[in-house]
Amino acid sequence: MANSSKLAAESPLTRKPRAVIVGASSGIGAALARRLAAEGYLVAALARSKSELEAVCGQINAATGETRALAYEHDVTDFDAIPTMFQQLMKDLGGIDVLVYCAGAMPRPEPDEFSFEKDKLMMDTNLLGAVAWLGQGATLFQRMGGGKLVGISSVSGDRGRVLNPAYNASKAGVDTYLEALRNRLTRHGVHVLTVKPGFVETDMLKNSPSSHPGKITPDECAAGIWKAMRGRKQLVYIPWYWRWIMLVVKLIPSFIFRRLSF
Ligand SMILES: NC(=O)c1ccc[n+]([C@@H]2O[C@H](COP(=O)([O-])OP(=O)(O)OC[C@H]3O[C@@H](n4cnc5c(N)ncnc54)[C@H](OP(=O)(O)O)[C@@H]3O)[C@@H](O)[C@H]2O)c1
């Protein structure tokens, strides 16, 4: 869906960087949109919920006193629409410097359920949508010899667990895809960042029955992502201590891990 709003006027000397955030109507994506706009970016915010996107962009534009954020209604599982949407964003924004893939779905299977419908939704949204969108960004940034690709993965990608096998697999796939993009694109001057949050207080977590010790706010998560973007980090766990927790989890031998219920 094209956006007819006009971005804030600027001269070549005051050109603002452009960020596209896919999955920005709530949670981490919305917080990152607010954060990047506050740091001086022009932001295109994409998701399916038009009214929520417009609320996020309205809040940003009111806070900055100019049109810094544009809303685009888009479903990432409509893979065929992605190249056209990418070209539309290029045209509306006058270029793209940062592409963040944040869209995610996590329907919970019952403990004894194997639902292809739920699993496909997670694979399509979390993995295939990421490949389709980040591939567009990779093509552009390789040609530009610069730019930033940011993928929101999860600590859940570090091991296959009892609760939600397809969610684990979708995030593990995103991790490997981003690593491969980094290995291809660093030599072209492109920065590729993998973000692995722990527990973040968002709509996604509300659907989950487990307890979430140490959960952080979306704004805290966005602050961590921004710090890693600025520091050109390759991989960041947010908060930092999840790196060590997951190191221990990864070392648990399979014969024990199989008996655990998380
Ligand atoms: N919350 C956590 O504890 C946590 C931890 C680790 C990783 N993550 C990851 O962080 C990312 C953001 O999740 P969140 O926690 O911020 O949850 P959230 O508030 O539910 O945000 C999910 C975002 O993805 C968008 N989305 C979902 N399906 C989409 C589709 N088919 N097309 C376009 N956009 C779609 C949603 O927008 P619409 O519904 O409007 O389309 C929303 O903007 C996800 O990738 C998630 O896996 C979250």
PDB file of C-alpha atoms and ligand atoms in Angstrom:
ATOM      1  CA  MET A   1       0.000   0.000   0.000  1.00  0.00           C
ATOM      2  CA  ALA A   2       1.558   3.346  -1.066  1.00  0.00           C
ATOM      3  CA  ASN A   3       1.680   6.220   1.435  1.00  0.00           C
ATOM      4  CA  SER A   4       0.583   9.652   0.266  1.00  0.00           C
ATOM      5  CA  SER A   5       2.040  11.596   3.266  1.00  0.00           C
ATOM      6  CA  LYS A   6       5.070  13.803   2.584  1.00  0.00           C
ATOM      7  CA  LEU A   7       8.212  13.391   4.637  1.00  0.00           C
ATOM      8  CA  ALA A   8       9.828  16.319   6.467  1.00  0.00           C
ATOM      9  CA  ALA A   9      11.651  18.654   4.049  1.00  0.00           C
ATOM     10  CA  GLU A  10      15.481  18.516   4.084  1.00  0.00           C
ATOM     11  CA  SER A  11      18.437  19.760   2.080  1.00  0.00           C
ATOM     12  CA  PRO A  12      21.304  17.538   0.815  1.00  0.00           C
ATOM     13  CA  LEU A  13      23.383  18.841   3.725  1.00  0.00           C
ATOM     14  CA  THR A  14      20.816  17.846   6.336  1.00  0.00           C
ATOM     15  CA  ARG A  15      19.807  14.512   4.812  1.00  0.00           C
ATOM     16  CA  LYS A  16      18.476  12.140   7.460  1.00  0.00           C
ATOM     17  CA  PRO A  17      19.197   8.404   7.312  1.00  0.00           C
ATOM     18  CA  ARG A  18      16.242   6.221   6.224  1.00  0.00           C
ATOM     19  CA  ALA A  19      15.096   3.130   8.120  1.00  0.00           C
ATOM     20  CA  VAL A  20      12.501   0.549   7.135  1.00  0.00           C
ATOM     21  CA  ILE A  21      11.085  -1.515  10.022  1.00  0.00           C
ATOM     22  CA  VAL A  22       9.047  -4.557   9.052  1.00  0.00           C
ATOM     23  CA  GLY A  23       6.789  -5.464  11.996  1.00  0.00           C
ATOM     24  CA  ALA A  24       6.514  -2.059  13.653  1.00  0.00           C
ATOM     25  CA  SER A  25       2.883  -1.838  14.802  1.00  0.00           C
ATOM     26  CA  SER A  26       3.604  -3.014  18.370  1.00  0.00           C
ATOM     27  CA  GLY A  27       6.230  -4.284  20.795  1.00  0.00           C
ATOM     28  CA  ILE A  28       9.915  -4.196  19.879  1.00  0.00           C
ATOM     29  CA  GLY A  29       9.390  -2.889  16.311  1.00  0.00           C
ATOM     30  CA  ALA A  30       7.246   0.041  17.467  1.00  0.00           C
ATOM     31  CA  ALA A  31       9.757   0.886  20.221  1.00  0.00           C
ATOM     32  CA  LEU A  32      12.614   0.758  17.712  1.00  0.00           C
ATOM     33  CA  ALA A  33      10.676   3.017  15.313  1.00  0.00           C
ATOM     34  CA  ARG A  34      10.307   5.570  18.121  1.00  0.00           C
ATOM     35  CA  ARG A  35      13.967   5.216  19.036  1.00  0.00           C
ATOM     36  CA  LEU A  36      15.322   5.585  15.490  1.00  0.00           C
ATOM     37  CA  ALA A  37      13.071   8.587  14.829  1.00  0.00           C
ATOM     38  CA  ALA A  38      14.313  10.202  18.045  1.00  0.00           C
ATOM     39  CA  GLU A  39      17.890   9.568  16.826  1.00  0.00           C
ATOM     40  CA  GLY A  40      17.120  11.499  13.613  1.00  0.00           C
ATOM     41  CA  TYR A  41      15.993   8.751  11.208  1.00  0.00           C
ATOM     42  CA  LEU A  42      13.097   8.918   8.782  1.00  0.00           C
ATOM     43  CA  VAL A  43      11.180   5.698   9.384  1.00  0.00           C
ATOM     44  CA  ALA A  44       8.854   3.569   7.258  1.00  0.00           C
ATOM     45  CA  ALA A  45       6.811   1.372   9.607  1.00  0.00           C
ATOM     46  CA  LEU A  46       5.238  -1.781   8.128  1.00  0.00           C
ATOM     47  CA  ALA A  47       2.737  -4.312   9.492  1.00  0.00           C
ATOM     48  CA  ARG A  48      -0.809  -5.567   8.923  1.00  0.00           C
ATOM     49  CA  SER A  49      -2.638  -3.445  11.533  1.00  0.00           C
ATOM     50  CA  LYS A  50      -3.184  -0.114   9.841  1.00  0.00           C
ATOM     51  CA  SER A  51      -4.695   1.665  12.846  1.00  0.00           C
ATOM     52  CA  GLU A  52      -1.897   0.553  15.198  1.00  0.00           C
ATOM     53  CA  LEU A  53       0.754   1.601  12.678  1.00  0.00           C
ATOM     54  CA  GLU A  54      -0.881   4.979  12.255  1.00  0.00           C
ATOM     55  CA  ALA A  55      -0.953   5.421  16.041  1.00  0.00           C
ATOM     56  CA  VAL A  56       2.795   4.621  16.264  1.00  0.00           C
ATOM     57  CA  CYS A  57       3.634   7.021  13.409  1.00  0.00           C
ATOM     58  CA  GLY A  58       1.288   9.705  14.754  1.00  0.00           C
ATOM     59  CA  GLN A  59       3.026   9.546  18.126  1.00  0.00           C
ATOM     60  CA  ILE A  60       6.476   9.836  16.484  1.00  0.00           C
ATOM     61  CA  ASN A  61       5.444  12.738  14.263  1.00  0.00           C
ATOM     62  CA  ALA A  62       3.842  14.588  17.186  1.00  0.00           C
ATOM     63  CA  ALA A  63       6.972  14.071  19.318  1.00  0.00           C
ATOM     64  CA  THR A  64       9.380  15.246  16.597  1.00  0.00           C
ATOM     65  CA  GLY A  65       7.123  18.043  15.304  1.00  0.00           C
ATOM     66  CA  GLU A  66       7.476  16.875  11.671  1.00  0.00           C
ATOM     67  CA  THR A  67       6.634  13.880   9.464  1.00  0.00           C
ATOM     68  CA  ARG A  68       9.419  11.458  10.327  1.00  0.00           C
ATOM     69  CA  ALA A  69       7.405   8.254  10.187  1.00  0.00           C
ATOM     70  CA  LEU A  70       5.181   6.794   7.473  1.00  0.00           C
ATOM     71  CA  ALA A  71       2.834   3.815   7.902  1.00  0.00           C
ATOM     72  CA  TYR A  72       2.550   1.010   5.331  1.00  0.00           C
ATOM     73  CA  GLU A  73       0.004  -1.775   5.622  1.00  0.00           C
ATOM     74  CA  HIS A  74       1.704  -5.015   4.606  1.00  0.00           C
ATOM     75  CA  ASP A  75       1.487  -8.744   5.262  1.00  0.00           C
ATOM     76  CA  VAL A  76       4.939 -10.386   5.130  1.00  0.00           C
ATOM     77  CA  THR A  77       3.403 -13.703   4.091  1.00  0.00           C
ATOM     78  CA  ASP A  78       2.330 -12.064   0.824  1.00  0.00           C
ATOM     79  CA  PHE A  79       5.792 -12.848  -0.553  1.00  0.00           C
ATOM     80  CA  ASP A  80       5.009 -11.799  -4.129  1.00  0.00           C
ATOM     81  CA  ALA A  81       4.178  -8.254  -2.955  1.00  0.00           C
ATOM     82  CA  ILE A  82       7.565  -7.692  -1.280  1.00  0.00           C
ATOM     83  CA  PRO A  83       9.691  -6.574  -4.282  1.00  0.00           C
ATOM     84  CA  THR A  84       7.026  -4.030  -5.311  1.00  0.00           C
ATOM     85  CA  MET A  85       6.679  -2.753  -1.750  1.00  0.00           C
ATOM     86  CA  PHE A  86      10.472  -2.409  -1.508  1.00  0.00           C
ATOM     87  CA  GLN A  87      10.564  -0.306  -4.694  1.00  0.00           C
ATOM     88  CA  GLN A  88       7.682   1.823  -3.367  1.00  0.00           C
ATOM     89  CA  LEU A  89       9.636   2.467  -0.150  1.00  0.00           C
ATOM     90  CA  MET A  90      12.751   3.394  -2.139  1.00  0.00           C
ATOM     91  CA  LYS A  91      10.675   5.904  -4.074  1.00  0.00           C
ATOM     92  CA  ASP A  92       8.795   7.365  -1.082  1.00  0.00           C
ATOM     93  CA  LEU A  93      11.850   7.602   1.194  1.00  0.00           C
ATOM     94  CA  GLY A  94      14.365   8.542  -1.503  1.00  0.00           C
ATOM     95  CA  GLY A  95      16.667   5.659  -0.486  1.00  0.00           C
ATOM     96  CA  ILE A  96      17.058   3.145   2.344  1.00  0.00           C
ATOM     97  CA  ASP A  97      20.007   2.994   4.771  1.00  0.00           C
ATOM     98  CA  VAL A  98      18.715   0.527   7.373  1.00  0.00           C
ATOM     99  CA  LEU A  99      16.371  -2.430   7.035  1.00  0.00           C
ATOM    100  CA  VAL A 100      15.092  -4.078  10.222  1.00  0.00           C
ATOM    101  CA  TYR A 101      13.116  -7.324  10.073  1.00  0.00           C
ATOM    102  CA  CYS A 102      11.111  -7.592  13.290  1.00  0.00           C
ATOM    103  CA  ALA A 103       7.847  -9.286  12.244  1.00  0.00           C
ATOM    104  CA  GLY A 104       7.168 -12.414  14.241  1.00  0.00           C
ATOM    105  CA  ALA A 105       4.456 -14.865  15.203  1.00  0.00           C
ATOM    106  CA  MET A 106       4.403 -17.407  18.017  1.00  0.00           C
ATOM    107  CA  PRO A 107       1.130 -19.349  18.257  1.00  0.00           C
ATOM    108  CA  ARG A 108       1.530 -21.949  20.983  1.00  0.00           C
ATOM    109  CA  PRO A 109       1.017 -25.608  20.159  1.00  0.00           C
ATOM    110  CA  GLU A 110      -0.506 -27.731  22.954  1.00  0.00           C
ATOM    111  CA  PRO A 111       2.111 -29.967  24.615  1.00  0.00           C
ATOM    112  CA  ASP A 112       0.982 -32.996  22.576  1.00  0.00           C
ATOM    113  CA  GLU A 113      -0.049 -31.106  19.411  1.00  0.00           C
ATOM    114  CA  PHE A 114       1.736 -31.005  16.060  1.00  0.00           C
ATOM    115  CA  SER A 115      -0.146 -28.396  14.026  1.00  0.00           C
ATOM    116  CA  PHE A 116       1.151 -27.773  10.534  1.00  0.00           C
ATOM    117  CA  GLU A 117      -1.093 -24.694  10.354  1.00  0.00           C
ATOM    118  CA  LYS A 118       0.612 -23.063  13.355  1.00  0.00           C
ATOM    119  CA  ASP A 119       4.067 -24.250  12.313  1.00  0.00           C
ATOM    120  CA  LYS A 120       3.653 -22.899   8.766  1.00  0.00           C
ATOM    121  CA  LEU A 121       2.533 -19.514  10.108  1.00  0.00           C
ATOM    122  CA  MET A 122       5.760 -19.294  12.147  1.00  0.00           C
ATOM    123  CA  MET A 123       7.956 -20.455   9.274  1.00  0.00           C
ATOM    124  CA  ASP A 124       6.288 -18.046   6.839  1.00  0.00           C
ATOM    125  CA  THR A 125       6.328 -15.040   9.183  1.00  0.00           C
ATOM    126  CA  ASN A 126       9.557 -15.513  11.113  1.00  0.00           C
ATOM    127  CA  LEU A 127      11.782 -17.152   8.499  1.00  0.00           C
ATOM    128  CA  LEU A 128      10.519 -16.867   4.904  1.00  0.00           C
ATOM    129  CA  GLY A 129       9.372 -13.259   5.381  1.00  0.00           C
ATOM    130  CA  ALA A 130      12.815 -12.464   6.804  1.00  0.00           C
ATOM    131  CA  VAL A 131      14.555 -14.097   3.844  1.00  0.00           C
ATOM    132  CA  ALA A 132      12.311 -12.277   1.360  1.00  0.00           C
ATOM    133  CA  TRP A 133      12.756  -8.850   2.999  1.00  0.00           C
ATOM    134  CA  LEU A 134      16.422  -9.095   3.967  1.00  0.00           C
ATOM    135  CA  GLY A 135      17.199 -10.417   0.483  1.00  0.00           C
ATOM    136  CA  GLN A 136      15.778  -7.219  -0.989  1.00  0.00           C
ATOM    137  CA  GLY A 137      17.919  -5.166   1.402  1.00  0.00           C
ATOM    138  CA  ALA A 138      20.998  -7.294   0.675  1.00  0.00           C
ATOM    139  CA  THR A 139      20.666  -6.702  -3.076  1.00  0.00           C
ATOM    140  CA  LEU A 140      20.428  -2.944  -2.610  1.00  0.00           C
ATOM    141  CA  PHE A 141      23.137  -2.625   0.048  1.00  0.00           C
ATOM    142  CA  GLN A 142      25.601  -4.820  -1.841  1.00  0.00           C
ATOM    143  CA  ARG A 143      25.233  -2.477  -4.801  1.00  0.00           C
ATOM    144  CA  MET A 144      25.498   0.616  -2.558  1.00  0.00           C
ATOM    145  CA  GLY A 145      28.558  -0.719  -0.717  1.00  0.00           C
ATOM    146  CA  GLY A 146      26.971   0.228   2.633  1.00  0.00           C
ATOM    147  CA  GLY A 147      23.837   0.029   4.740  1.00  0.00           C
ATOM    148  CA  LYS A 148      22.638  -1.986   7.710  1.00  0.00           C
ATOM    149  CA  LEU A 149      20.544  -5.138   7.902  1.00  0.00           C
ATOM    150  CA  VAL A 150      19.097  -5.964  11.316  1.00  0.00           C
ATOM    151  CA  GLY A 151      17.270  -9.226  12.025  1.00  0.00           C
ATOM    152  CA  ILE A 152      15.335  -9.796  15.251  1.00  0.00           C
ATOM    153  CA  SER A 153      15.904 -13.425  16.123  1.00  0.00           C
ATOM    154  CA  SER A 154      15.558 -14.868  19.646  1.00  0.00           C
ATOM    155  CA  VAL A 155      17.363 -16.828  22.316  1.00  0.00           C
ATOM    156  CA  SER A 156      14.798 -19.493  21.362  1.00  0.00           C
ATOM    157  CA  GLY A 157      16.810 -20.224  18.215  1.00  0.00           C
ATOM    158  CA  ASP A 158      19.744 -21.562  20.212  1.00  0.00           C
ATOM    159  CA  ARG A 159      18.217 -24.987  20.955  1.00  0.00           C
ATOM    160  CA  GLY A 160      15.280 -27.139  19.934  1.00  0.00           C
ATOM    161  CA  ARG A 161      12.986 -27.311  22.934  1.00  0.00           C
ATOM    162  CA  VAL A 162       9.830 -29.058  24.074  1.00  0.00           C
ATOM    163  CA  LEU A 163       7.418 -26.111  23.990  1.00  0.00           C
ATOM    164  CA  ASN A 164       7.430 -24.812  20.413  1.00  0.00           C
ATOM    165  CA  PRO A 165       9.637 -26.718  17.919  1.00  0.00           C
ATOM    166  CA  ALA A 166       8.704 -24.637  14.843  1.00  0.00           C
ATOM    167  CA  TYR A 167       9.351 -21.330  16.644  1.00  0.00           C
ATOM    168  CA  ASN A 168      12.815 -22.638  17.664  1.00  0.00           C
ATOM    169  CA  ALA A 169      13.494 -23.819  14.109  1.00  0.00           C
ATOM    170  CA  SER A 170      12.309 -20.558  12.512  1.00  0.00           C
ATOM    171  CA  LYS A 171      14.644 -18.515  14.715  1.00  0.00           C
ATOM    172  CA  ALA A 172      17.573 -20.918  14.205  1.00  0.00           C
ATOM    173  CA  GLY A 173      16.983 -20.497  10.463  1.00  0.00           C
ATOM    174  CA  VAL A 174      17.033 -16.715  10.807  1.00  0.00           C
ATOM    175  CA  ASP A 175      20.308 -16.917  12.770  1.00  0.00           C
ATOM    176  CA  THR A 176      22.006 -18.980  10.076  1.00  0.00           C
ATOM    177  CA  TYR A 177      20.618 -16.861   7.246  1.00  0.00           C
ATOM    178  CA  LEU A 178      21.878 -13.665   8.906  1.00  0.00           C
ATOM    179  CA  GLU A 179      25.294 -15.214   9.541  1.00  0.00           C
ATOM    180  CA  ALA A 180      25.549 -16.140   5.873  1.00  0.00           C
ATOM    181  CA  LEU A 181      24.460 -12.660   4.784  1.00  0.00           C
ATOM    182  CA  ARG A 182      27.127 -11.191   7.078  1.00  0.00           C
ATOM    183  CA  ASN A 183      29.778 -13.441   5.552  1.00  0.00           C
ATOM    184  CA  ARG A 184      28.715 -12.388   2.061  1.00  0.00           C
ATOM    185  CA  LEU A 185      28.176  -8.700   2.678  1.00  0.00           C
ATOM    186  CA  THR A 186      30.797  -7.513   5.168  1.00  0.00           C
ATOM    187  CA  ARG A 187      33.305  -7.406   2.293  1.00  0.00           C
ATOM    188  CA  HIS A 188      30.917  -4.989   0.544  1.00  0.00           C
ATOM    189  CA  GLY A 189      30.792  -2.621   3.536  1.00  0.00           C
ATOM    190  CA  VAL A 190      27.345  -3.793   4.727  1.00  0.00           C
ATOM    191  CA  HIS A 191      26.724  -4.194   8.465  1.00  0.00           C
ATOM    192  CA  VAL A 192      24.563  -7.218   9.384  1.00  0.00           C
ATOM    193  CA  LEU A 193      23.322  -7.440  12.977  1.00  0.00           C
ATOM    194  CA  THR A 194      21.623 -10.431  14.616  1.00  0.00           C
ATOM    195  CA  VAL A 195      19.548  -9.510  17.683  1.00  0.00           C
ATOM    196  CA  LYS A 196      18.629 -12.183  20.213  1.00  0.00           C
ATOM    197  CA  PRO A 197      16.301 -10.830  22.901  1.00  0.00           C
ATOM    198  CA  GLY A 198      15.403 -12.802  26.032  1.00  0.00           C
ATOM    199  CA  PHE A 199      11.985 -11.952  27.512  1.00  0.00           C
ATOM    200  CA  VAL A 200      10.428  -8.672  26.373  1.00  0.00           C
ATOM    201  CA  GLU A 201       7.038  -7.498  27.692  1.00  0.00           C
ATOM    202  CA  THR A 202       5.041  -7.436  24.430  1.00  0.00           C
ATOM    203  CA  ASP A 203       1.802  -8.870  22.991  1.00  0.00           C
ATOM    204  CA  MET A 204       3.766 -11.947  21.950  1.00  0.00           C
ATOM    205  CA  LEU A 205       4.729 -12.762  25.515  1.00  0.00           C
ATOM    206  CA  LYS A 206       1.124 -12.249  26.692  1.00  0.00           C
ATOM    207  CA  ASN A 207       0.155 -15.368  24.703  1.00  0.00           C
ATOM    208  CA  SER A 208       2.684 -17.459  26.539  1.00  0.00           C
ATOM    209  CA  PRO A 209       1.671 -19.258  29.758  1.00  0.00           C
ATOM    210  CA  SER A 210       5.249 -19.642  31.121  1.00  0.00           C
ATOM    211  CA  SER A 211       6.801 -17.299  33.674  1.00  0.00           C
ATOM    212  CA  HIS A 212       9.262 -14.767  32.298  1.00  0.00           C
ATOM    213  CA  PRO A 213      11.897 -13.872  34.860  1.00  0.00           C
ATOM    214  CA  GLY A 214      13.925 -10.742  34.120  1.00  0.00           C
ATOM    215  CA  LYS A 215      11.621  -9.495  31.373  1.00  0.00           C
ATOM    216  CA  ILE A 216      12.455  -6.069  30.000  1.00  0.00           C
ATOM    217  CA  THR A 217      10.345  -3.383  28.311  1.00  0.00           C
ATOM    218  CA  PRO A 218      10.268  -2.905  24.520  1.00  0.00           C
ATOM    219  CA  ASP A 219      11.970   0.480  25.008  1.00  0.00           C
ATOM    220  CA  GLU A 220      14.839  -1.180  26.899  1.00  0.00           C
ATOM    221  CA  CYS A 221      15.156  -3.725  24.101  1.00  0.00           C
ATOM    222  CA  ALA A 222      15.149  -0.940  21.475  1.00  0.00           C
ATOM    223  CA  ALA A 223      17.892   0.874  23.410  1.00  0.00           C
ATOM    224  CA  GLY A 224      20.010  -2.293  23.290  1.00  0.00           C
ATOM    225  CA  ILE A 225      19.409  -2.708  19.553  1.00  0.00           C
ATOM    226  CA  TRP A 226      20.325   0.933  18.882  1.00  0.00           C
ATOM    227  CA  LYS A 227      23.557   0.554  20.900  1.00  0.00           C
ATOM    228  CA  ALA A 228      24.494  -2.563  18.900  1.00  0.00           C
ATOM    229  CA  MET A 229      23.668  -0.814  15.606  1.00  0.00           C
ATOM    230  CA  ARG A 230      25.893   2.131  16.492  1.00  0.00           C
ATOM    231  CA  GLY A 231      28.698  -0.156  17.714  1.00  0.00           C
ATOM    232  CA  ARG A 232      28.487  -2.248  14.500  1.00  0.00           C
ATOM    233  CA  LYS A 233      28.089  -5.415  16.591  1.00  0.00           C
ATOM    234  CA  GLN A 234      27.482  -8.654  14.716  1.00  0.00           C
ATOM    235  CA  LEU A 235      25.426 -10.488  17.315  1.00  0.00           C
ATOM    236  CA  VAL A 236      23.815  -9.127  20.442  1.00  0.00           C
ATOM    237  CA  TYR A 237      21.899 -10.806  23.265  1.00  0.00           C
ATOM    238  CA  ILE A 238      19.531  -8.425  25.065  1.00  0.00           C
ATOM    239  CA  PRO A 239      19.949  -8.129  28.017  1.00  0.00           C
ATOM    240  CA  TRP A 240      23.615  -9.080  27.767  1.00  0.00           C
ATOM    241  CA  TYR A 241      23.446 -11.857  30.389  1.00  0.00           C
ATOM    242  CA  TRP A 242      21.375 -14.053  28.017  1.00  0.00           C
ATOM    243  CA  ARG A 243      24.623 -14.774  26.147  1.00  0.00           C
ATOM    244  CA  TRP A 244      25.909 -16.577  29.240  1.00  0.00           C
ATOM    245  CA  ILE A 245      22.588 -18.232  30.072  1.00  0.00           C
ATOM    246  CA  MET A 246      22.374 -19.634  26.540  1.00  0.00           C
ATOM    247  CA  LEU A 247      25.993 -20.732  26.625  1.00  0.00           C
ATOM    248  CA  VAL A 248      25.130 -22.895  29.636  1.00  0.00           C
ATOM    249  CA  VAL A 249      21.867 -24.089  28.010  1.00  0.00           C
ATOM    250  CA  LYS A 250      23.778 -25.064  24.865  1.00  0.00           C
ATOM    251  CA  LEU A 251      26.192 -27.129  26.973  1.00  0.00           C
ATOM    252  CA  ILE A 252      23.446 -29.239  28.604  1.00  0.00           C
ATOM    253  CA  PRO A 253      23.873 -32.735  27.160  1.00  0.00           C
ATOM    254  CA  SER A 254      20.987 -34.028  25.049  1.00  0.00           C
ATOM    255  CA  PHE A 255      20.231 -36.944  27.403  1.00  0.00           C
ATOM    256  CA  ILE A 256      19.438 -34.393  30.149  1.00  0.00           C
ATOM    257  CA  PHE A 257      17.884 -31.726  27.893  1.00  0.00           C
ATOM    258  CA  ARG A 258      15.360 -34.269  26.576  1.00  0.00           C
ATOM    259  CA  ARG A 259      13.942 -34.656  30.083  1.00  0.00           C
ATOM    260  CA  LEU A 260      13.460 -30.932  30.731  1.00  0.00           C
ATOM    261  CA  SER A 261      10.047 -29.334  30.236  1.00  0.00           C
ATOM    262  CA  PHE A 262      10.959 -25.870  28.908  1.00  0.00           C
TER     263      PHE A 262
HETATM  264  N1  LIG B   1       8.689 -10.606  23.210  1.00  0.00           N
HETATM  265  C1  LIG B   1       9.707 -11.400  23.416  1.00  0.00           C
HETATM  266  O1  LIG B   1       9.954 -11.846  24.553  1.00  0.00           O
HETATM  267  C2  LIG B   1      10.628 -11.760  22.267  1.00  0.00           C
HETATM  268  C3  LIG B   1      11.808 -12.453  22.580  1.00  0.00           C
HETATM  269  C4  LIG B   1      12.680 -12.789  21.561  1.00  0.00           C
HETATM  270  C5  LIG B   1      12.380 -12.443  20.267  1.00  0.00           C
HETATM  271  N2  LIG B   1      11.223 -11.779  19.980  1.00  0.00           N
HETATM  272  C6  LIG B   1      10.973 -11.448  18.571  1.00  0.00           C
HETATM  273  O2  LIG B   1      10.793 -10.048  18.455  1.00  0.00           O
HETATM  274  C7  LIG B   1      10.024  -9.783  17.283  1.00  0.00           C
HETATM  275  C8  LIG B   1       8.937  -8.779  17.634  1.00  0.00           C
HETATM  276  O3  LIG B   1       7.995  -9.385  18.502  1.00  0.00           O
HETATM  277  P1  LIG B   1       7.345  -8.629  19.753  1.00  0.00           P
HETATM  278  O4  LIG B   1       7.752  -9.349  20.966  1.00  0.00           O
HETATM  279  O5  LIG B   1       7.579  -7.169  19.645  1.00  0.00           O
HETATM  280  O6  LIG B   1       5.800  -9.023  19.545  1.00  0.00           O
HETATM  281  P2  LIG B   1       4.574  -8.228  18.925  1.00  0.00           P
HETATM  282  O7  LIG B   1       4.279  -7.008  19.729  1.00  0.00           O
HETATM  283  O8  LIG B   1       3.507  -9.260  18.790  1.00  0.00           O
HETATM  284  O9  LIG B   1       5.104  -7.747  17.492  1.00  0.00           O
HETATM  285  C9  LIG B   1       5.071  -8.556  16.361  1.00  0.00           C
HETATM  286  C10 LIG B   1       5.114  -7.631  15.157  1.00  0.00           C
HETATM  287  O10 LIG B   1       5.148  -8.453  13.983  1.00  0.00           O
HETATM  288  C11 LIG B   1       4.122  -8.009  13.113  1.00  0.00           C
HETATM  289  N3  LIG B   1       3.636  -9.108  12.288  1.00  0.00           N
HETATM  290  C12 LIG B   1       3.223 -10.331  12.678  1.00  0.00           C
HETATM  291  N4  LIG B   1       2.796 -11.042  11.615  1.00  0.00           N
HETATM  292  C13 LIG B   1       2.958 -10.229  10.533  1.00  0.00           C
HETATM  293  C14 LIG B   1       2.661 -10.378   9.150  1.00  0.00           C
HETATM  294  N5  LIG B   1       2.143 -11.519   8.658  1.00  0.00           N
HETATM  295  N6  LIG B   1       2.932  -9.348   8.324  1.00  0.00           N
HETATM  296  C15 LIG B   1       3.444  -8.185   8.802  1.00  0.00           C
HETATM  297  N7  LIG B   1       3.753  -7.993  10.109  1.00  0.00           N
HETATM  298  C16 LIG B   1       3.487  -9.007  10.953  1.00  0.00           C
HETATM  299  C17 LIG B   1       3.016  -7.488  14.038  1.00  0.00           C
HETATM  300  O11 LIG B   1       2.160  -6.597  13.346  1.00  0.00           O
HETATM  301  P3  LIG B   1       0.692  -6.919  12.814  1.00  0.00           P
HETATM  302  O12 LIG B   1       0.082  -7.943  13.730  1.00  0.00           O
HETATM  303  O13 LIG B   1       0.026  -5.580  12.848  1.00  0.00           O
HETATM  304  O14 LIG B   1       0.880  -7.417  11.430  1.00  0.00           O
HETATM  305  C18 LIG B   1       3.864  -6.745  15.066  1.00  0.00           C
HETATM  306  O15 LIG B   1       4.187  -5.474  14.600  1.00  0.00           O
HETATM  307  C19 LIG B   1       9.499 -11.134  16.795  1.00  0.00           C
HETATM  308  O16 LIG B   1      10.286 -11.576  15.719  1.00  0.00           O
HETATM  309  C20 LIG B   1       9.714 -12.045  17.983  1.00  0.00           C
HETATM  310  O17 LIG B   1       9.883 -13.387  17.583  1.00  0.00           O
HETATM  311  C21 LIG B   1      10.345 -11.427  20.950  1.00  0.00           C
END
